[in-house]
Coordinates of C-alpha atoms in Angstrom, one line a residue:
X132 CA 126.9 95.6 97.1
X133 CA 129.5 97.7 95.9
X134 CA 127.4 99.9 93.7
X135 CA 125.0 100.4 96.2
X136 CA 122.4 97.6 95.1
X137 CA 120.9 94.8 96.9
X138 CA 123.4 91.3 96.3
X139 CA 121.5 89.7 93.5
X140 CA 122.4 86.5 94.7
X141 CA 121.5 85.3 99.0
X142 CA 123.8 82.8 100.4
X143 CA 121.1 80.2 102.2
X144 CA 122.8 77.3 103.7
X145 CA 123.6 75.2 100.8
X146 CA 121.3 77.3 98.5
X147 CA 121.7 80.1 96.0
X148 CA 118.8 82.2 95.9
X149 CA 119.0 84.8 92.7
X150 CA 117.4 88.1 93.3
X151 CA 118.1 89.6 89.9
X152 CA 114.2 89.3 89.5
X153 CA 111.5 88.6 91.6
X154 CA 110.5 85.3 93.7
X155 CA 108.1 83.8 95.3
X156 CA 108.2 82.1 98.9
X157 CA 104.8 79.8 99.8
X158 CA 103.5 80.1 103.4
X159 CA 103.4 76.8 104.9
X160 CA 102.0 77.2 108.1
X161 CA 101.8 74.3 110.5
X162 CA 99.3 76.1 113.3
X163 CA 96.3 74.9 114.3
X164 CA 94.8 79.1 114.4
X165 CA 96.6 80.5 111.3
X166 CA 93.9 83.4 109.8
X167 CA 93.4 81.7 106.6
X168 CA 94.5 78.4 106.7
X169 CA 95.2 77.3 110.1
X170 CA 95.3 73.3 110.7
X171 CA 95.2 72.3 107.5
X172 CA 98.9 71.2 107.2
X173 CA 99.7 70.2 110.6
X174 CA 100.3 66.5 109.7
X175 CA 103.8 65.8 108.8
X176 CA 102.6 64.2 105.7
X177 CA 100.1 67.4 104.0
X178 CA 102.7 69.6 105.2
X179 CA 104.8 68.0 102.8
X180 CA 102.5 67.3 99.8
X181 CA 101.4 70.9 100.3
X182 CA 104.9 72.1 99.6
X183 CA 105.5 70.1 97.0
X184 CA 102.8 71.5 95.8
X185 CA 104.1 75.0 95.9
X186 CA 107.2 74.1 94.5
X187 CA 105.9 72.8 91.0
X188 CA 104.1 75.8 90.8
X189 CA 107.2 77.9 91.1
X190 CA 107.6 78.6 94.8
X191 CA 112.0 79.2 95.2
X192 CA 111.7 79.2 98.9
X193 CA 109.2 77.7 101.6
X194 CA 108.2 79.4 104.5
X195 CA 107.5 77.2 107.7
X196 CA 105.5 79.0 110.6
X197 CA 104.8 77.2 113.9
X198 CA 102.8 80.2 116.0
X199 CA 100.2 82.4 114.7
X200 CA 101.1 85.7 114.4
X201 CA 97.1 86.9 113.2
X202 CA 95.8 90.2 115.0
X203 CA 95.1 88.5 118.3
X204 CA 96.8 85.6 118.3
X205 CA 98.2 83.8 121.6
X206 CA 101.9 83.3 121.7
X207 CA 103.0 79.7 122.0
X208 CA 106.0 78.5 124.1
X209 CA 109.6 77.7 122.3
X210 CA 108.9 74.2 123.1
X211 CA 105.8 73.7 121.6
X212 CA 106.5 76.2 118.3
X213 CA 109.8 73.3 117.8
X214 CA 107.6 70.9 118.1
X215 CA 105.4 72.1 115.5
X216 CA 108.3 73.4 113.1
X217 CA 111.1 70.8 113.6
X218 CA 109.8 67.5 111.6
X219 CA 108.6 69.8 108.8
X220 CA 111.8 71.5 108.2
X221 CA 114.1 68.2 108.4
X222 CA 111.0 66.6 106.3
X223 CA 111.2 69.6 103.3
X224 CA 115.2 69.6 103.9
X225 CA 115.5 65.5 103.6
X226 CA 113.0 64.6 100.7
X227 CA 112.1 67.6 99.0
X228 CA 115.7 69.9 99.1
X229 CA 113.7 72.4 99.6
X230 CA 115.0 75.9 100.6
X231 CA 113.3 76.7 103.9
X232 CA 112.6 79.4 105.7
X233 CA 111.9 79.7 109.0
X234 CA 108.6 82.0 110.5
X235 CA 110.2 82.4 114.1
X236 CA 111.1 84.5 116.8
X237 CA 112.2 82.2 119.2
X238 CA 116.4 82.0 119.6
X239 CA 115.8 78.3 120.4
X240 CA 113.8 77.9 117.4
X241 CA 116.3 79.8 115.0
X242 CA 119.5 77.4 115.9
X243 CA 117.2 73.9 115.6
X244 CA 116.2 75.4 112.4
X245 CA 119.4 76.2 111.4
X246 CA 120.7 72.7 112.1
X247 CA 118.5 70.9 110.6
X248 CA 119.0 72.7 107.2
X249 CA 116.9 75.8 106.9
X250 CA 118.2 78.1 104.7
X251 CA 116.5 81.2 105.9
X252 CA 114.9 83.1 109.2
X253 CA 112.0 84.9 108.6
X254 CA 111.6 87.0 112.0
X255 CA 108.1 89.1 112.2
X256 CA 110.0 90.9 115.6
X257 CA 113.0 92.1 113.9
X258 CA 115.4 89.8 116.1
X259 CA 114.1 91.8 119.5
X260 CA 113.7 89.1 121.4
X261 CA 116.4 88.0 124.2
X262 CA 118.9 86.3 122.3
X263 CA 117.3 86.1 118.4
X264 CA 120.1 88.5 117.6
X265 CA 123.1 86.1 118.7
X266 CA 120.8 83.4 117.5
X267 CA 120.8 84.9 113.9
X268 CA 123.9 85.6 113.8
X269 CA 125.4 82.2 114.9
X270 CA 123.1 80.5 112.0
X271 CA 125.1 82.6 109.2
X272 CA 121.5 82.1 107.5
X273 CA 119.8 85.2 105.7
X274 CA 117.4 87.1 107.5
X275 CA 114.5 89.1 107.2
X276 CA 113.6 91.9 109.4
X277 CA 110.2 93.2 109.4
X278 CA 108.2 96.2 111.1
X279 CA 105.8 95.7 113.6
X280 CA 105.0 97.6 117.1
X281 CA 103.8 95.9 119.9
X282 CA 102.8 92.0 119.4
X283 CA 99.8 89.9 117.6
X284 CA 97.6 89.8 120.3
X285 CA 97.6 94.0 121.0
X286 CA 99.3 95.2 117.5
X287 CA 95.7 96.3 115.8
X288 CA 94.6 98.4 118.9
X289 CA 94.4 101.9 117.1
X290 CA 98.1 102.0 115.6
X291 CA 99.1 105.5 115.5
X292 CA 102.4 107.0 114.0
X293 CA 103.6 110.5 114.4
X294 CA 105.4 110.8 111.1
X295 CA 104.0 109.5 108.0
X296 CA 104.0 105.5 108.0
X297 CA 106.5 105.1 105.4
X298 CA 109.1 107.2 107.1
X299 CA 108.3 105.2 110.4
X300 CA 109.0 101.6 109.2
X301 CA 112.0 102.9 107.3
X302 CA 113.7 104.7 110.6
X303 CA 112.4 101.7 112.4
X304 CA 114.4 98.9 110.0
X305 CA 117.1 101.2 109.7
X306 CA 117.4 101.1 113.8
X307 CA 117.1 97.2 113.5
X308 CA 119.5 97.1 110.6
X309 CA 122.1 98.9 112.9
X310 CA 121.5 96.2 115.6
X311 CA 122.0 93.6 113.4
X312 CA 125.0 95.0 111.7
X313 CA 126.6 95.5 115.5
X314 CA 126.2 91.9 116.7
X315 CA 128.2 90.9 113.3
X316 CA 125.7 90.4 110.8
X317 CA 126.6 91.2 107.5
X318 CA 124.3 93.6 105.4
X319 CA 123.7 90.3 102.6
X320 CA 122.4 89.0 104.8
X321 CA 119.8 91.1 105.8
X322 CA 116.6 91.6 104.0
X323 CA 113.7 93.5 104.9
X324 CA 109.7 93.4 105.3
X325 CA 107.7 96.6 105.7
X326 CA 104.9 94.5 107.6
X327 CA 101.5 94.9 105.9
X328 CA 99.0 94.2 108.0
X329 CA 101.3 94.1 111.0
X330 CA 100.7 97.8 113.5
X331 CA 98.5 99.1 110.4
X332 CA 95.5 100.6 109.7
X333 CA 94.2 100.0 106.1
X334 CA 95.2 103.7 105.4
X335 CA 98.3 102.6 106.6
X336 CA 99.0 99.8 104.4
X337 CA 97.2 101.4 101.0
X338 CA 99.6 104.6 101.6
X339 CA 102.6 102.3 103.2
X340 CA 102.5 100.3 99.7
X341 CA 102.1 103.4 97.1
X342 CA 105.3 105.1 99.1
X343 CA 107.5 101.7 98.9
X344 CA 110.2 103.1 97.1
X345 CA 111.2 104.8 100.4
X346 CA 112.3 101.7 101.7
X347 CA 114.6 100.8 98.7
X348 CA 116.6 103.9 100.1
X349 CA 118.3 101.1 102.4
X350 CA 119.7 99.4 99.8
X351 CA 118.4 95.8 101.1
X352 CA 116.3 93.2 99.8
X353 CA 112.7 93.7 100.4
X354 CA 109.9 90.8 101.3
X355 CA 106.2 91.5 101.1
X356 CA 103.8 89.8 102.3
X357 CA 99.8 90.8 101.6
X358 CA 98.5 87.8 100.7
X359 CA 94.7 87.0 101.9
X360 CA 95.4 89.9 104.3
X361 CA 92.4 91.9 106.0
X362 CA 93.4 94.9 103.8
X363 CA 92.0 93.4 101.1
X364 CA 89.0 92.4 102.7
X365 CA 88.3 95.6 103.9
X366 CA 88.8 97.4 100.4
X367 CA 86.9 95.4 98.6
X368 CA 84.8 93.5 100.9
X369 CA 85.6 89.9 100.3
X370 CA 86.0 87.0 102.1
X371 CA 89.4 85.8 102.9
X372 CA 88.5 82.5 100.5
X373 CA 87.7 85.8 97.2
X374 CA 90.9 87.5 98.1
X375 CA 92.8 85.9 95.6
X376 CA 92.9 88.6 92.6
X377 CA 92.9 92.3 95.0
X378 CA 96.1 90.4 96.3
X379 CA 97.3 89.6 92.9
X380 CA 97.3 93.2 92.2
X381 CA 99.0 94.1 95.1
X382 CA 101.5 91.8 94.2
X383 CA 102.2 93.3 90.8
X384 CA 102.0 97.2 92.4
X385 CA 104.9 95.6 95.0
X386 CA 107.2 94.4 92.3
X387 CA 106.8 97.3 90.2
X388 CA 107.9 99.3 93.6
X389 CA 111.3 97.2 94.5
X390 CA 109.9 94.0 96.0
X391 CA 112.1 91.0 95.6
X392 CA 110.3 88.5 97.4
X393 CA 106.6 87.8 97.6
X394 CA 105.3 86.0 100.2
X395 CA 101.7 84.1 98.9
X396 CA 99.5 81.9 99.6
X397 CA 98.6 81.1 96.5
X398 CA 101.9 80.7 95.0
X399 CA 100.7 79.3 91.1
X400 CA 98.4 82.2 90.3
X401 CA 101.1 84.3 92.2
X402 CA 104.2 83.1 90.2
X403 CA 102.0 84.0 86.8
X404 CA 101.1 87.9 88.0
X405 CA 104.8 88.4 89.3
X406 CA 106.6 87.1 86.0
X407 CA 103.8 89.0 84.1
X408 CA 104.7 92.2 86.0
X409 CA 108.7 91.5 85.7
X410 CA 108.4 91.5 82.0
X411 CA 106.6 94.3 80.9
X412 CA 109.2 96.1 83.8
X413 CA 111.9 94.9 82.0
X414 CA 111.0 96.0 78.2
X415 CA 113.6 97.8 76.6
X416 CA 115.7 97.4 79.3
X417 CA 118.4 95.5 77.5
X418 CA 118.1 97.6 74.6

């Protein structure tokens, strides 16, 4: 990071993960209440032929998420998110090598994870709950710190900012960046998510994504994830089962505005618009 770039390369357990161009990480939820695909892979065994799934089409990371986090969703106790989580992530660690990352806020959830050979903690709360910071730091995993005010179940209530959005989430990550920093985190490890969807109106997102280039002012990795997300719906008026090529788009206007990692549902249509994006981006470039 000496030059004041993002490390190209993320240290994940026993995992490299190159970020000299763009990737793609598969959601892989394992919730019964997910928005868009909730209790389809909660069995052990379509969890697993679902990621390996994702992984032939070109998915470099797997994220596992064991509680909603939808606009209204219920929170679910540590016990019962592990529950969920645990036998999926020692399942895509043990047959598949998969690199995993893990949806969580929960401390307890984090150092299970950890153990059992995640590579990754994916935390929609910024590490702000009691203990995820000491958690996260213990795990020397990578971790990505997104924006969101309030929680799922009141986060969509009229969200209102008093400076322009973009300048909100980035003074916000920078605050949470500073935490992390202070309870010995390291800044490769850190990456950061501006949240679509997450504390938003769709005015919100639309301006949030076309000012992105703010956020690559903190000199961190940044993780989007719009993928079958209401925004679209609202734009264009589709179901979330037709949002497939407005979040295609919006996955080429996020590369072409810093992002490193894109988080998708549909990761082989996904992988296709990304590298399509990346190498118009980089004509000429080594010229």
């Amino acid at each position: 990071m000496s030059d004041g770039q993002p490390a190209p390369l993320l240290h994940c357990g026993r995992h490299r993960l190159d970020l000299s161009y763009p990737r793609v990480m598969g959601i892989l939820n394992v919730t019964p209440d997910s928005f868009s695909d909730g209790g389809r892979h909660v069995a052990l065994d379509d969890a697993l032929r679902r990621a390996e799934q994702m992984l032939a089409e070109g998915a470099a990371i797997i994220d596992v998420g064991g509680e909603s986090t939808r606009p209204g969703a219920a929170p679910v106790s540590p016990r019962q998110e592990l529950d969920r989580v645990a036998p999926v992530v020692e399942a895509l660690v043990r047959e598949l090598d998969a690199l995993v990352s893990v949806d969580t806020s929960s401390p307890e959830v984090m150092r299970e994870s950890a153990a059992l050979g995640a590579g990754m903690i994916n935390d929609v709360r910024a590490l702000r709950r009691d203990g995820a910071l000491q958690a996260a730091a213990h795990s020397g995993l990578p971790v990505c710190l997104m924006h969101m005010l309030g929680e799922p179940g009141d986060m969509q209530v009229a969200p209102h900012y008093e400076v322009p959005v973009e300048e909100a989430v980035a003074d916000f990550l920078e605050a949470r960046v500073a935490a992390c920093l202070a309870a010995g985190l390291r800044p490769e490890r850190l990456l950061l998510d501006p949240g679509f969807g997450f504390a938003k109106t769709v005015e919100h997102n639309l301006r949030l994504l076309h000012r992105m280039e703010r956020l690559q002012a903190l000199k961190l990795p940044l993780l989007v994830g719009m993928s079958r997300k209401s925004m679209i719906g609202k734009v264009l008026e589709r179901p979330v089962e037709e949002r497939l090529p407005g979040g295609l788009a919006l996955a080429a206007l996020a590369v072409e505005r810093g992002a490193r990692i894109l988080r998708v549902h549909d990761v082989g249509p996904s992988v296709d618009a990304i590298n399509m994006t990346w190498a118009v981006l980089q004509e000429g470039c080594d010229s």
